[in-house]
N, CA, C and O atoms as CSV, one atom per row, in Angstrom:
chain,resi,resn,atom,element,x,y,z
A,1,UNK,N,N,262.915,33.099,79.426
A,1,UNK,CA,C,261.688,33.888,79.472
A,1,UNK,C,C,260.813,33.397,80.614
A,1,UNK,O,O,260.563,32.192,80.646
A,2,UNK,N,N,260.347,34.149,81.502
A,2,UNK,CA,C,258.802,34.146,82.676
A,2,UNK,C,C,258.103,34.233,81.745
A,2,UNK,O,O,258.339,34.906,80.741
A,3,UNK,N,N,256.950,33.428,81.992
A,3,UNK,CA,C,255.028,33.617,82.155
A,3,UNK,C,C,254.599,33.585,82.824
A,3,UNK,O,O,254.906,32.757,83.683
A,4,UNK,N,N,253.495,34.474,83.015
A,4,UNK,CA,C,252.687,34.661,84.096
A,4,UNK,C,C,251.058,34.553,83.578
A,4,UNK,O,O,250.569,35.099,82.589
A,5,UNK,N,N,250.403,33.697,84.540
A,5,UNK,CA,C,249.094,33.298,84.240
A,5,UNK,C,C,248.680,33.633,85.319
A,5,UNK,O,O,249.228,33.439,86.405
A,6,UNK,N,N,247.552,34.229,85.082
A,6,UNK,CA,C,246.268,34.927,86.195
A,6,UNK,C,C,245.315,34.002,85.591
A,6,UNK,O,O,245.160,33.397,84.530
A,7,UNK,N,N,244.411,34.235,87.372
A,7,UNK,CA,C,242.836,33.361,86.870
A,7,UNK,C,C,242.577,34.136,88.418
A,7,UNK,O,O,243.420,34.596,89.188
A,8,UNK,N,N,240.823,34.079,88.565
A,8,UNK,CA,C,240.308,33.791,89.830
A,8,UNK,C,C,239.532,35.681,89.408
A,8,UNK,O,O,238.931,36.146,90.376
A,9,UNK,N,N,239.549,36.281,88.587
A,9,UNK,CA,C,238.568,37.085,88.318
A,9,UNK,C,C,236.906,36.910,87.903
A,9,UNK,O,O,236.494,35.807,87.542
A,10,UNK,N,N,236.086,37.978,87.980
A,10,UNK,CA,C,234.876,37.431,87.301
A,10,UNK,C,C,234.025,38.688,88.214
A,10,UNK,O,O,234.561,39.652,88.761
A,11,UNK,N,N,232.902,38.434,88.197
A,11,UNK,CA,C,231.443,39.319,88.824
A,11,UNK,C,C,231.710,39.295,89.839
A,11,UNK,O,O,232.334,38.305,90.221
A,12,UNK,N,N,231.452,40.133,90.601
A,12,UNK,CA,C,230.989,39.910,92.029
A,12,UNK,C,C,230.010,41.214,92.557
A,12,UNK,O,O,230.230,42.317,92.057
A,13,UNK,N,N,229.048,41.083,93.464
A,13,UNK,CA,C,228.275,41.572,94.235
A,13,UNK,C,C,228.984,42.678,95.190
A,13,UNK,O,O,229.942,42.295,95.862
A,14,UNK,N,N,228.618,43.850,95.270
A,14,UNK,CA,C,229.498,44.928,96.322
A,14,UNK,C,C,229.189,44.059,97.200
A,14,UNK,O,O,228.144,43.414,97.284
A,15,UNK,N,N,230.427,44.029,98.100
A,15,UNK,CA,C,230.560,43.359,99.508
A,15,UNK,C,C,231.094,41.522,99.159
A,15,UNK,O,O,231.188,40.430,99.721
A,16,UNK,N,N,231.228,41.922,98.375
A,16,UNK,CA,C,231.604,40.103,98.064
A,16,UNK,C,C,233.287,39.739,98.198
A,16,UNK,O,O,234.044,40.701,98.333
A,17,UNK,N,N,233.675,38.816,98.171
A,17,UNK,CA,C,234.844,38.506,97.439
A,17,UNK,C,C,235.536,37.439,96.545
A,17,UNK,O,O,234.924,36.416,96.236
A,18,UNK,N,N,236.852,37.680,96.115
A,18,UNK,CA,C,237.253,37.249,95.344
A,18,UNK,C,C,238.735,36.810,95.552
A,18,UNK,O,O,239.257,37.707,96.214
A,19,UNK,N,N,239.634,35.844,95.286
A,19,UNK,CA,C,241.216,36.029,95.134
A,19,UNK,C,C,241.368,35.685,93.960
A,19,UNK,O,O,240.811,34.786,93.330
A,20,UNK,N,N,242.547,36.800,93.497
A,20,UNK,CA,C,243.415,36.056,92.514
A,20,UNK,C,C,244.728,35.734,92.744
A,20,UNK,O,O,245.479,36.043,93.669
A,21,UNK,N,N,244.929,34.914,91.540
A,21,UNK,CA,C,246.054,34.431,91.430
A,21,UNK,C,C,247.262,34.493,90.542
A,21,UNK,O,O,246.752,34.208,89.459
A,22,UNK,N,N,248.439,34.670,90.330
A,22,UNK,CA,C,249.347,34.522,89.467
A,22,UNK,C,C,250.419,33.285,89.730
A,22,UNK,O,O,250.901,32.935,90.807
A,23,UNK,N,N,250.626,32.771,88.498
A,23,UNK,CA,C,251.804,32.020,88.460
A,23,UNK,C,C,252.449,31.771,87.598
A,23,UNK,O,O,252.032,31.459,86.482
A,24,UNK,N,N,253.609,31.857,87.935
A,24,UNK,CA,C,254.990,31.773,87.223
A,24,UNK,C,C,255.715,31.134,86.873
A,24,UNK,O,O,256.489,30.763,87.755
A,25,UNK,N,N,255.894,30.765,85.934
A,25,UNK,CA,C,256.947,29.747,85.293
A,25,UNK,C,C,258.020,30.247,84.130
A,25,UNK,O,O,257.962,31.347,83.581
A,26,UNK,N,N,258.959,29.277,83.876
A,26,UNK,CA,C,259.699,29.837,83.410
A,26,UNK,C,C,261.313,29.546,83.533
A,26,UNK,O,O,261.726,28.483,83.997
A,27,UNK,N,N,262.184,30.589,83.075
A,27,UNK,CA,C,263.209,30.661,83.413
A,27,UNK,C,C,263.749,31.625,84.668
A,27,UNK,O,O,264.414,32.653,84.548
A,28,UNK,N,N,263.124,30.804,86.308
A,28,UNK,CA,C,263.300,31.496,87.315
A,28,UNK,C,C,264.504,31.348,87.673
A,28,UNK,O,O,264.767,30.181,87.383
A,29,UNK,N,N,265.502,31.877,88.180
A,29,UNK,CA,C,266.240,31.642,89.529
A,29,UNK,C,C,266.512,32.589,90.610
A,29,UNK,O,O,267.503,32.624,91.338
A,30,UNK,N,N,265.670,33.215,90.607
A,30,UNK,CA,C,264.964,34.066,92.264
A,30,UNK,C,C,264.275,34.948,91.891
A,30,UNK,O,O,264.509,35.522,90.827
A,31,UNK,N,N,263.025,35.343,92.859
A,31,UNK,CA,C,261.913,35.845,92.138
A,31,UNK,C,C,262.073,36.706,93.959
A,31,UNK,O,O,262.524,36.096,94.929
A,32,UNK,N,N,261.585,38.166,94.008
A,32,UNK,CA,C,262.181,39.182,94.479
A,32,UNK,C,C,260.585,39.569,94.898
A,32,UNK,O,O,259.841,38.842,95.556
A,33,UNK,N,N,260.218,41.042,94.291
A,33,UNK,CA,C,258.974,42.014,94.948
A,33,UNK,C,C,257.904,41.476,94.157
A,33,UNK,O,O,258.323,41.413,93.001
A,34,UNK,N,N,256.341,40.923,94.249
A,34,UNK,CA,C,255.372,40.667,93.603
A,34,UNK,C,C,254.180,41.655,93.876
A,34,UNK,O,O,253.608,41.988,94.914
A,35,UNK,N,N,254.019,42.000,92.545
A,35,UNK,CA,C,253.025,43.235,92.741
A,35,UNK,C,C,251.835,42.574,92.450
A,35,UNK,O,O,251.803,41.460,91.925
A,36,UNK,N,N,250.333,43.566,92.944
A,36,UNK,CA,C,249.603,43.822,92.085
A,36,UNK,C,C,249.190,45.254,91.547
A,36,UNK,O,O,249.618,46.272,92.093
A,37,UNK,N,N,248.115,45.301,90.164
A,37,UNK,CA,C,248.329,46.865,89.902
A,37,UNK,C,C,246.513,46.409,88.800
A,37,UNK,O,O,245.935,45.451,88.288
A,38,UNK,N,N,246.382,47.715,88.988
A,38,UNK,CA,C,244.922,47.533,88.428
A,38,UNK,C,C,244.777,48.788,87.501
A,38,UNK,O,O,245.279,49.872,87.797
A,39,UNK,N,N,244.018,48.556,86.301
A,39,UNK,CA,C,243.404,50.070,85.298
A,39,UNK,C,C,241.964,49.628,85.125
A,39,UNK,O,O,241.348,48.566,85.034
A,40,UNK,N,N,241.703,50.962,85.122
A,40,UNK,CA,C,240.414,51.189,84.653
A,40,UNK,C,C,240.748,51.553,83.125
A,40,UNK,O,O,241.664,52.275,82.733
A,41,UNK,N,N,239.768,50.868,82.341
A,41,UNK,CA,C,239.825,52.020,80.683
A,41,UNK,C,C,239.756,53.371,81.064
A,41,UNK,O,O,239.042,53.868,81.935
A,42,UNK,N,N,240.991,54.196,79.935
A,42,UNK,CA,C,240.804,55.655,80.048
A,42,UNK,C,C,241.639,56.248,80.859
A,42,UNK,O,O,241.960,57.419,80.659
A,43,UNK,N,N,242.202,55.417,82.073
A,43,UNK,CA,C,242.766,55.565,82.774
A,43,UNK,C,C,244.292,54.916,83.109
A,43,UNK,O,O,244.522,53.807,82.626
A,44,UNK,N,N,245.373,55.588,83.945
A,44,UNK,CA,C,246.772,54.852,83.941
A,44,UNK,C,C,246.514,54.089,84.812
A,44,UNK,O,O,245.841,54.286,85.823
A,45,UNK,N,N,247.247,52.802,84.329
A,45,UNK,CA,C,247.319,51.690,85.513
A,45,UNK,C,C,248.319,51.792,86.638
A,45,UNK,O,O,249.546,51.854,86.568
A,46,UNK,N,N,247.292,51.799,87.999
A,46,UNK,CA,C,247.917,52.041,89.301
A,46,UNK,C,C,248.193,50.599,90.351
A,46,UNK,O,O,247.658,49.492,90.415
A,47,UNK,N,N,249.114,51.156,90.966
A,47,UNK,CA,C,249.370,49.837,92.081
A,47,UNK,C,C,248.579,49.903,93.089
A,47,UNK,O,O,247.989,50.906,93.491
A,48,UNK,N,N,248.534,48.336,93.720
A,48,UNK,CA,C,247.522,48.340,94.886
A,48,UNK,C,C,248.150,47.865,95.666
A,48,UNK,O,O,247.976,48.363,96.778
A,49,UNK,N,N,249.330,46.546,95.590
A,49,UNK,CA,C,249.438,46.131,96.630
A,49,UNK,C,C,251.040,45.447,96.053
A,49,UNK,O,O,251.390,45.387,94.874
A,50,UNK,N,N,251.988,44.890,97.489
A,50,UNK,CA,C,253.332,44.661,96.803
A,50,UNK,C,C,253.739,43.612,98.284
A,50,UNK,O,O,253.620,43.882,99.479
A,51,UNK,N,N,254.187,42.505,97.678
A,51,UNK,CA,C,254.711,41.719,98.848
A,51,UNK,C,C,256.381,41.388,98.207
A,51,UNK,O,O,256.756,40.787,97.200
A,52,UNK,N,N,257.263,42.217,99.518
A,52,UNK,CA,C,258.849,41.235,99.296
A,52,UNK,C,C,258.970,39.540,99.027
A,52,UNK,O,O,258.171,38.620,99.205
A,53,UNK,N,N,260.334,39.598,98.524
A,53,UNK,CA,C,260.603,38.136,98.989
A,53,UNK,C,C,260.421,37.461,100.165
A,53,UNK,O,O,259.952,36.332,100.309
A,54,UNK,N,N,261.096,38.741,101.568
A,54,UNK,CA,C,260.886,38.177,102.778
A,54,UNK,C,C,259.732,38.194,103.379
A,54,UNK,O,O,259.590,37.811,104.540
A,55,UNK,N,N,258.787,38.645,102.644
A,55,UNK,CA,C,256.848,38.646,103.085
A,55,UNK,C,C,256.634,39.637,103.194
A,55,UNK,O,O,255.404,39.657,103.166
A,56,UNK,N,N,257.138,41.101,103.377
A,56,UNK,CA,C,256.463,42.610,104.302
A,56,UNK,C,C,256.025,42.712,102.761
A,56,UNK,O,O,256.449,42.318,101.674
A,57,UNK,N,N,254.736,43.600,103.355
A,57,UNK,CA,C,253.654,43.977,102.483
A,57,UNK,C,C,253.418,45.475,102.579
A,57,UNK,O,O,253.500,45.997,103.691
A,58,UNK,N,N,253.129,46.220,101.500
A,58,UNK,CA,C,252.534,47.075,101.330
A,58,UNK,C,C,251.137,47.435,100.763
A,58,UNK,O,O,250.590,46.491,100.191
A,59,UNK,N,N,250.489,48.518,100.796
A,59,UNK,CA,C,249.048,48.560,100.092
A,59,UNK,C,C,248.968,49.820,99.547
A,59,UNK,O,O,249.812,50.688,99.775
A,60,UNK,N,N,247.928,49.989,98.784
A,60,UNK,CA,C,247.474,51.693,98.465
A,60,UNK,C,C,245.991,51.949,99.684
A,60,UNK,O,O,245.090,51.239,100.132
A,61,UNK,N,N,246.317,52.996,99.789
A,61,UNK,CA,C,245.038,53.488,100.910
A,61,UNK,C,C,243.527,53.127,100.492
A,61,UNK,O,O,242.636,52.914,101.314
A,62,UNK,N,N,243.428,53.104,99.633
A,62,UNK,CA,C,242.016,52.778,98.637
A,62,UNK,C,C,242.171,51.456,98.934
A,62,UNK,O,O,241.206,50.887,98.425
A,63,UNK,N,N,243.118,50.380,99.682
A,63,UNK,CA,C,242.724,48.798,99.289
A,63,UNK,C,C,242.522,48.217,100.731
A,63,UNK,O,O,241.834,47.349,101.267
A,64,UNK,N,N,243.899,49.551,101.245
A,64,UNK,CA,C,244.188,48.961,102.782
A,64,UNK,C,C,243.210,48.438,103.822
A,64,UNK,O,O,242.396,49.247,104.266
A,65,UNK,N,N,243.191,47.304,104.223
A,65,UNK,CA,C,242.044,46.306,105.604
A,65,UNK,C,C,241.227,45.557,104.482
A,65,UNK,O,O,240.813,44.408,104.636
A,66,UNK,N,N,241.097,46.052,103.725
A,66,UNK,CA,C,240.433,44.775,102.215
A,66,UNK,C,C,240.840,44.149,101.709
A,66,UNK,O,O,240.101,43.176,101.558
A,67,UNK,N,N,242.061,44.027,101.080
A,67,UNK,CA,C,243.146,43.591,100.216
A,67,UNK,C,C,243.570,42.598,100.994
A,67,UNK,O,O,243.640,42.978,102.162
A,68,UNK,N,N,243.911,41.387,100.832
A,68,UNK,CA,C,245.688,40.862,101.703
A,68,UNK,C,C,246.336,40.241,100.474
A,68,UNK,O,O,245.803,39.378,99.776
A,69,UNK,N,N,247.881,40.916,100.227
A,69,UNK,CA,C,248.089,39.830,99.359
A,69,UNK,C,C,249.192,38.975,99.739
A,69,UNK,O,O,249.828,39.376,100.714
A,70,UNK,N,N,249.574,37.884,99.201
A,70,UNK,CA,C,250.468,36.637,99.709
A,70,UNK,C,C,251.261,36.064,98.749
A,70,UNK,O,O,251.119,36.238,97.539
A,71,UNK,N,N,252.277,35.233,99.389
A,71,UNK,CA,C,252.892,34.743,97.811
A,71,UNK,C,C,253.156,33.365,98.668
A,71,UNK,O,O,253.127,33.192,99.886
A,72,UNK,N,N,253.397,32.547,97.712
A,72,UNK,CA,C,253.522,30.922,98.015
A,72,UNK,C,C,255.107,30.894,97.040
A,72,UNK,O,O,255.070,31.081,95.824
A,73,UNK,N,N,256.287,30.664,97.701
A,73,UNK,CA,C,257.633,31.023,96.786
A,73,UNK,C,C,257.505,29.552,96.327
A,73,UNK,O,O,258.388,29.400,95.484
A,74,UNK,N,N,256.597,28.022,96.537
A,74,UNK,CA,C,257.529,27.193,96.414
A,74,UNK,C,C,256.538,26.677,95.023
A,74,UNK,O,O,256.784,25.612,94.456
A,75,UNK,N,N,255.535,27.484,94.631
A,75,UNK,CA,C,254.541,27.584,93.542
A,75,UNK,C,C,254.973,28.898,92.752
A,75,UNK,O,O,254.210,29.455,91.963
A,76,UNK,N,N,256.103,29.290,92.996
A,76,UNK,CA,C,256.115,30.494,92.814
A,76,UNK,C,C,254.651,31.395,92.236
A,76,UNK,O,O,254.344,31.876,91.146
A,77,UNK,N,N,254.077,31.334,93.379
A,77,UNK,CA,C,252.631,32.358,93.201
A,77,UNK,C,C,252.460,33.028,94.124
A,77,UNK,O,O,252.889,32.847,95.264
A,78,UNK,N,N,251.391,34.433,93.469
A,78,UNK,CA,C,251.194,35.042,93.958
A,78,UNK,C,C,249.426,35.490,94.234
A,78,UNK,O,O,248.630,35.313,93.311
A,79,UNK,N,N,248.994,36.019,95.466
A,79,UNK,CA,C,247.699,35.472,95.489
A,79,UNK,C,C,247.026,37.510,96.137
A,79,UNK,O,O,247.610,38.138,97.020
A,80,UNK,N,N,246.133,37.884,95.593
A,80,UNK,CA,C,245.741,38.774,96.781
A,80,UNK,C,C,243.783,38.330,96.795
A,80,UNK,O,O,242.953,37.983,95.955
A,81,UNK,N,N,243.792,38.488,97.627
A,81,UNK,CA,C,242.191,37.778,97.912
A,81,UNK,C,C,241.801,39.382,98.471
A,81,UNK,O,O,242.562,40.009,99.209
A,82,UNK,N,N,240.681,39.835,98.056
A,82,UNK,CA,C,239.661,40.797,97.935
A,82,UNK,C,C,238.675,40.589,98.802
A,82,UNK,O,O,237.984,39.583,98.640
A,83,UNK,N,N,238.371,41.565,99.998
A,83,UNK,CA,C,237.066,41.549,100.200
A,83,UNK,C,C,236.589,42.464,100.261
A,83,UNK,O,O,237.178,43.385,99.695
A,84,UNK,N,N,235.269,42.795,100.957
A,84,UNK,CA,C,234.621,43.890,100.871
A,84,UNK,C,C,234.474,44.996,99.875
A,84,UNK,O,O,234.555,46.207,100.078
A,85,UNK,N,N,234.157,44.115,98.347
A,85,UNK,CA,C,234.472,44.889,97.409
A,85,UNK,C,C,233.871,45.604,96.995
A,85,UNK,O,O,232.681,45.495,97.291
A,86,UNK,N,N,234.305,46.896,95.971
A,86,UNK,CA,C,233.225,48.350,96.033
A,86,UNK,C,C,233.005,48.060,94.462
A,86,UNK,O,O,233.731,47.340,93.776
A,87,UNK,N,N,232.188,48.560,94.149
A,87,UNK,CA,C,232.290,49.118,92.576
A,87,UNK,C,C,233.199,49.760,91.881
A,87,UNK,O,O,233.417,49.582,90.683
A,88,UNK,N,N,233.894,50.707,92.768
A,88,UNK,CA,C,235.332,51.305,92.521
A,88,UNK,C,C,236.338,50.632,92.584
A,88,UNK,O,O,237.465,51.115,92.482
A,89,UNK,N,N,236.063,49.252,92.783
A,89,UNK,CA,C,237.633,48.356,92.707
A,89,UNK,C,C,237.109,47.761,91.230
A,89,UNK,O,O,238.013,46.997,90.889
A,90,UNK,N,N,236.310,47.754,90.430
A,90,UNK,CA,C,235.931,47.473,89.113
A,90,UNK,C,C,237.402,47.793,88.096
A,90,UNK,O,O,237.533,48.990,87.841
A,91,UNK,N,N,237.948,47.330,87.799
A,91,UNK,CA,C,239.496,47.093,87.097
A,91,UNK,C,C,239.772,45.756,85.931
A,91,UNK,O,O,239.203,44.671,85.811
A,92,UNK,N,N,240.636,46.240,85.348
A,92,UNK,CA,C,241.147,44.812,85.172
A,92,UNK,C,C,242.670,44.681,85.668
A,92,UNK,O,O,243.513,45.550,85.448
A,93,UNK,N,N,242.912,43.516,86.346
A,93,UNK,CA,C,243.889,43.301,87.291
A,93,UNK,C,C,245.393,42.681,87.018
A,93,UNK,O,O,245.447,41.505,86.661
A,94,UNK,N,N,246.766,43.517,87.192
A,94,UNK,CA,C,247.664,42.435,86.539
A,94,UNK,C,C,248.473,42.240,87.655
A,94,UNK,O,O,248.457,43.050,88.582
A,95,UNK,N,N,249.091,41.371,87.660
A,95,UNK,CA,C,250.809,41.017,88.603
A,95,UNK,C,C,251.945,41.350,87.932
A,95,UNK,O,O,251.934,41.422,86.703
A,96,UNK,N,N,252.633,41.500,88.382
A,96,UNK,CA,C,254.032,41.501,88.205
A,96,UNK,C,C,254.992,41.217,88.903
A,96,UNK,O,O,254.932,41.463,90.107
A,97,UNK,N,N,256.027,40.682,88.398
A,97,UNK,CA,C,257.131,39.976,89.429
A,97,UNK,C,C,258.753,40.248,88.734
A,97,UNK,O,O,259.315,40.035,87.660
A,98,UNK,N,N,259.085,40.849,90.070
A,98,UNK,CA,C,260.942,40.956,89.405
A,98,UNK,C,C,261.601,39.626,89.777
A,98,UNK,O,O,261.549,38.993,90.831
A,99,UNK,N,N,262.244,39.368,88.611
A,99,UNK,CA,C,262.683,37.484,88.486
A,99,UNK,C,C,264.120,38.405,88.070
A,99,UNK,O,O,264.358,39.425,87.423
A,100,UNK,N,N,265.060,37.184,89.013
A,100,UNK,CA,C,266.529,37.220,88.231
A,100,UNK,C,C,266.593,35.818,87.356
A,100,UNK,O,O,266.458,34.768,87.984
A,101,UNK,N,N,266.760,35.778,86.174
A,101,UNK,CA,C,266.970,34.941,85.292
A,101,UNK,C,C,267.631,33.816,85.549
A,101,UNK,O,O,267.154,32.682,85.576
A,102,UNK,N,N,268.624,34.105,85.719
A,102,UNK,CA,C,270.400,33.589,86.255
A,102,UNK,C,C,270.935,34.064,87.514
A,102,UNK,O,O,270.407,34.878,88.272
A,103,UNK,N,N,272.352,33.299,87.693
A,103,UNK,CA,C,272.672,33.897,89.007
A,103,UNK,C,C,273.841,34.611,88.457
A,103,UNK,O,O,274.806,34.111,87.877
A,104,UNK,N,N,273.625,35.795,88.710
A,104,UNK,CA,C,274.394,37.407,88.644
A,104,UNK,C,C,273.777,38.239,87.293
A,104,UNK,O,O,274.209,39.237,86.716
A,105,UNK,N,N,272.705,37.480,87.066
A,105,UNK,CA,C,272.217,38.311,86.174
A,105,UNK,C,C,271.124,38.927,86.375
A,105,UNK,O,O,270.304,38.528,87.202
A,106,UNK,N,N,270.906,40.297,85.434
A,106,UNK,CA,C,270.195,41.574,86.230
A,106,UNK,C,C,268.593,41.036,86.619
A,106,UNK,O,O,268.164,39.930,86.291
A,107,UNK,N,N,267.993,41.830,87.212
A,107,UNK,CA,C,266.426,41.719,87.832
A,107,UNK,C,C,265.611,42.177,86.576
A,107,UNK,O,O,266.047,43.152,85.964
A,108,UNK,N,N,264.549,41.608,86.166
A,108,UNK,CA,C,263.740,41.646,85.104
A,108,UNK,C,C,262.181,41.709,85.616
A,108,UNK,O,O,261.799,41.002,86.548
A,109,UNK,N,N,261.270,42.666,84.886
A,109,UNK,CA,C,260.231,42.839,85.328
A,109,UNK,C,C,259.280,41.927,84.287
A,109,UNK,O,O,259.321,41.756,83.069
A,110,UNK,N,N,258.420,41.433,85.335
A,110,UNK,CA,C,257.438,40.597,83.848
A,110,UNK,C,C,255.530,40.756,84.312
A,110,UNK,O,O,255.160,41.045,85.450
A,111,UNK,N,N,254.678,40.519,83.266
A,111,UNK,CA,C,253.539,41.378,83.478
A,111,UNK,C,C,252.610,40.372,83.556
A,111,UNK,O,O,252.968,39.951,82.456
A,112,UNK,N,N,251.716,39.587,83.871
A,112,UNK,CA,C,250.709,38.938,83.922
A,112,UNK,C,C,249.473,39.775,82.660
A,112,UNK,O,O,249.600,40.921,82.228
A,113,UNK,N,N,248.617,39.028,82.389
A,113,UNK,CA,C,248.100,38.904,81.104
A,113,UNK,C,C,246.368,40.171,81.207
A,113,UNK,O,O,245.649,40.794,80.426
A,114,UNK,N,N,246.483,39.910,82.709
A,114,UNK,CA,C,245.626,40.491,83.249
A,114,UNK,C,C,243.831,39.829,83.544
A,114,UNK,O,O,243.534,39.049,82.639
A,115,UNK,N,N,243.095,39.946,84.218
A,115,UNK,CA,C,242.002,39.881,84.658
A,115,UNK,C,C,241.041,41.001,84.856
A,115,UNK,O,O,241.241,42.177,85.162
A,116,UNK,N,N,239.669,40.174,84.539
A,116,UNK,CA,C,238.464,41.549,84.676
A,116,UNK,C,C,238.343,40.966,86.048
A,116,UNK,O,O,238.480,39.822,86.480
A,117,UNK,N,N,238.038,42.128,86.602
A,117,UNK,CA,C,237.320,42.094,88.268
A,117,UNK,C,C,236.094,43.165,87.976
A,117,UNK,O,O,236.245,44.271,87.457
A,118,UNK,N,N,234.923,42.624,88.399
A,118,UNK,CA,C,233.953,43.444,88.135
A,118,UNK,C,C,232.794,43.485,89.623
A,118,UNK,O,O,232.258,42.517,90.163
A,119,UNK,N,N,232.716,44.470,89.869
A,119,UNK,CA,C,231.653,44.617,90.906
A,119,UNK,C,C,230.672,45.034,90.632
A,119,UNK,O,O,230.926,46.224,90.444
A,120,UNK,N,N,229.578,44.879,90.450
A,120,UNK,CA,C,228.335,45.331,90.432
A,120,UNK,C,C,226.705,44.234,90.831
A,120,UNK,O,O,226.572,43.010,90.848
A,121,UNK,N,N,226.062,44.956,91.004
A,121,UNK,CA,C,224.961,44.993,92.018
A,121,UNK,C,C,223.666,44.373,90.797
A,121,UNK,O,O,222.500,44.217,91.159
């Protein structure tokens, strides 16, 4: 079994920032695409941002030039640091990471516990 522990959420001021963090422990033996993905209550939880194993990154247009996210493979963590934040990035925030268990055994998705990120003024 993976766990995943988030921290590094909390208040912040529009225009402020923040990083979080995930990390993983567990029963790793290779850890693959690390997401992040955010919901609002009421609403489906959407992705924001996704780094490979080999580093290339993706974003959602709503995050892109604000967002960066990163991964540290030898902590196996994963980090996206926030700036310029709106009120509309107000979420609570999870990771996820595809881990192969074993070697030849299948890719497994696992969910972080999640974080409030809150912007307001």
């Amino acid at each position: 079994q993976v766990q995943l522990v988030e921290s590094g959420g909390g208040l912040v001021q529009p225009g402020g920032s923040l990083r979080l963090s995930c990390a993983a422990s567990g029963s790793i033996f290779s850890m693959y695409a690390m997401d992040w993905h955010r919901q609002v209550p009421g609403k489906q939880r959407e992705w924001a941002a996704t780094i490979t194993s080999g580093g290339s990154t993706t974003y959602q247009d709503s995050v892109k030039g604000r967002f960066t996210i990163s991964r540290d493979n030898a902590k196996n963590t994963v980090y996206l640091q926030m700036n310029s934040l709106k009120p509309e990035d107000t979420a609570v925030y999870y990771c996820k990471v595809r881990v192969q268990v074993a070697p030849a055994s299948p890719m497994y998705d696992f969910w972080g516990q999640g974080t409030q990120v809150t912007v307001s003024s």
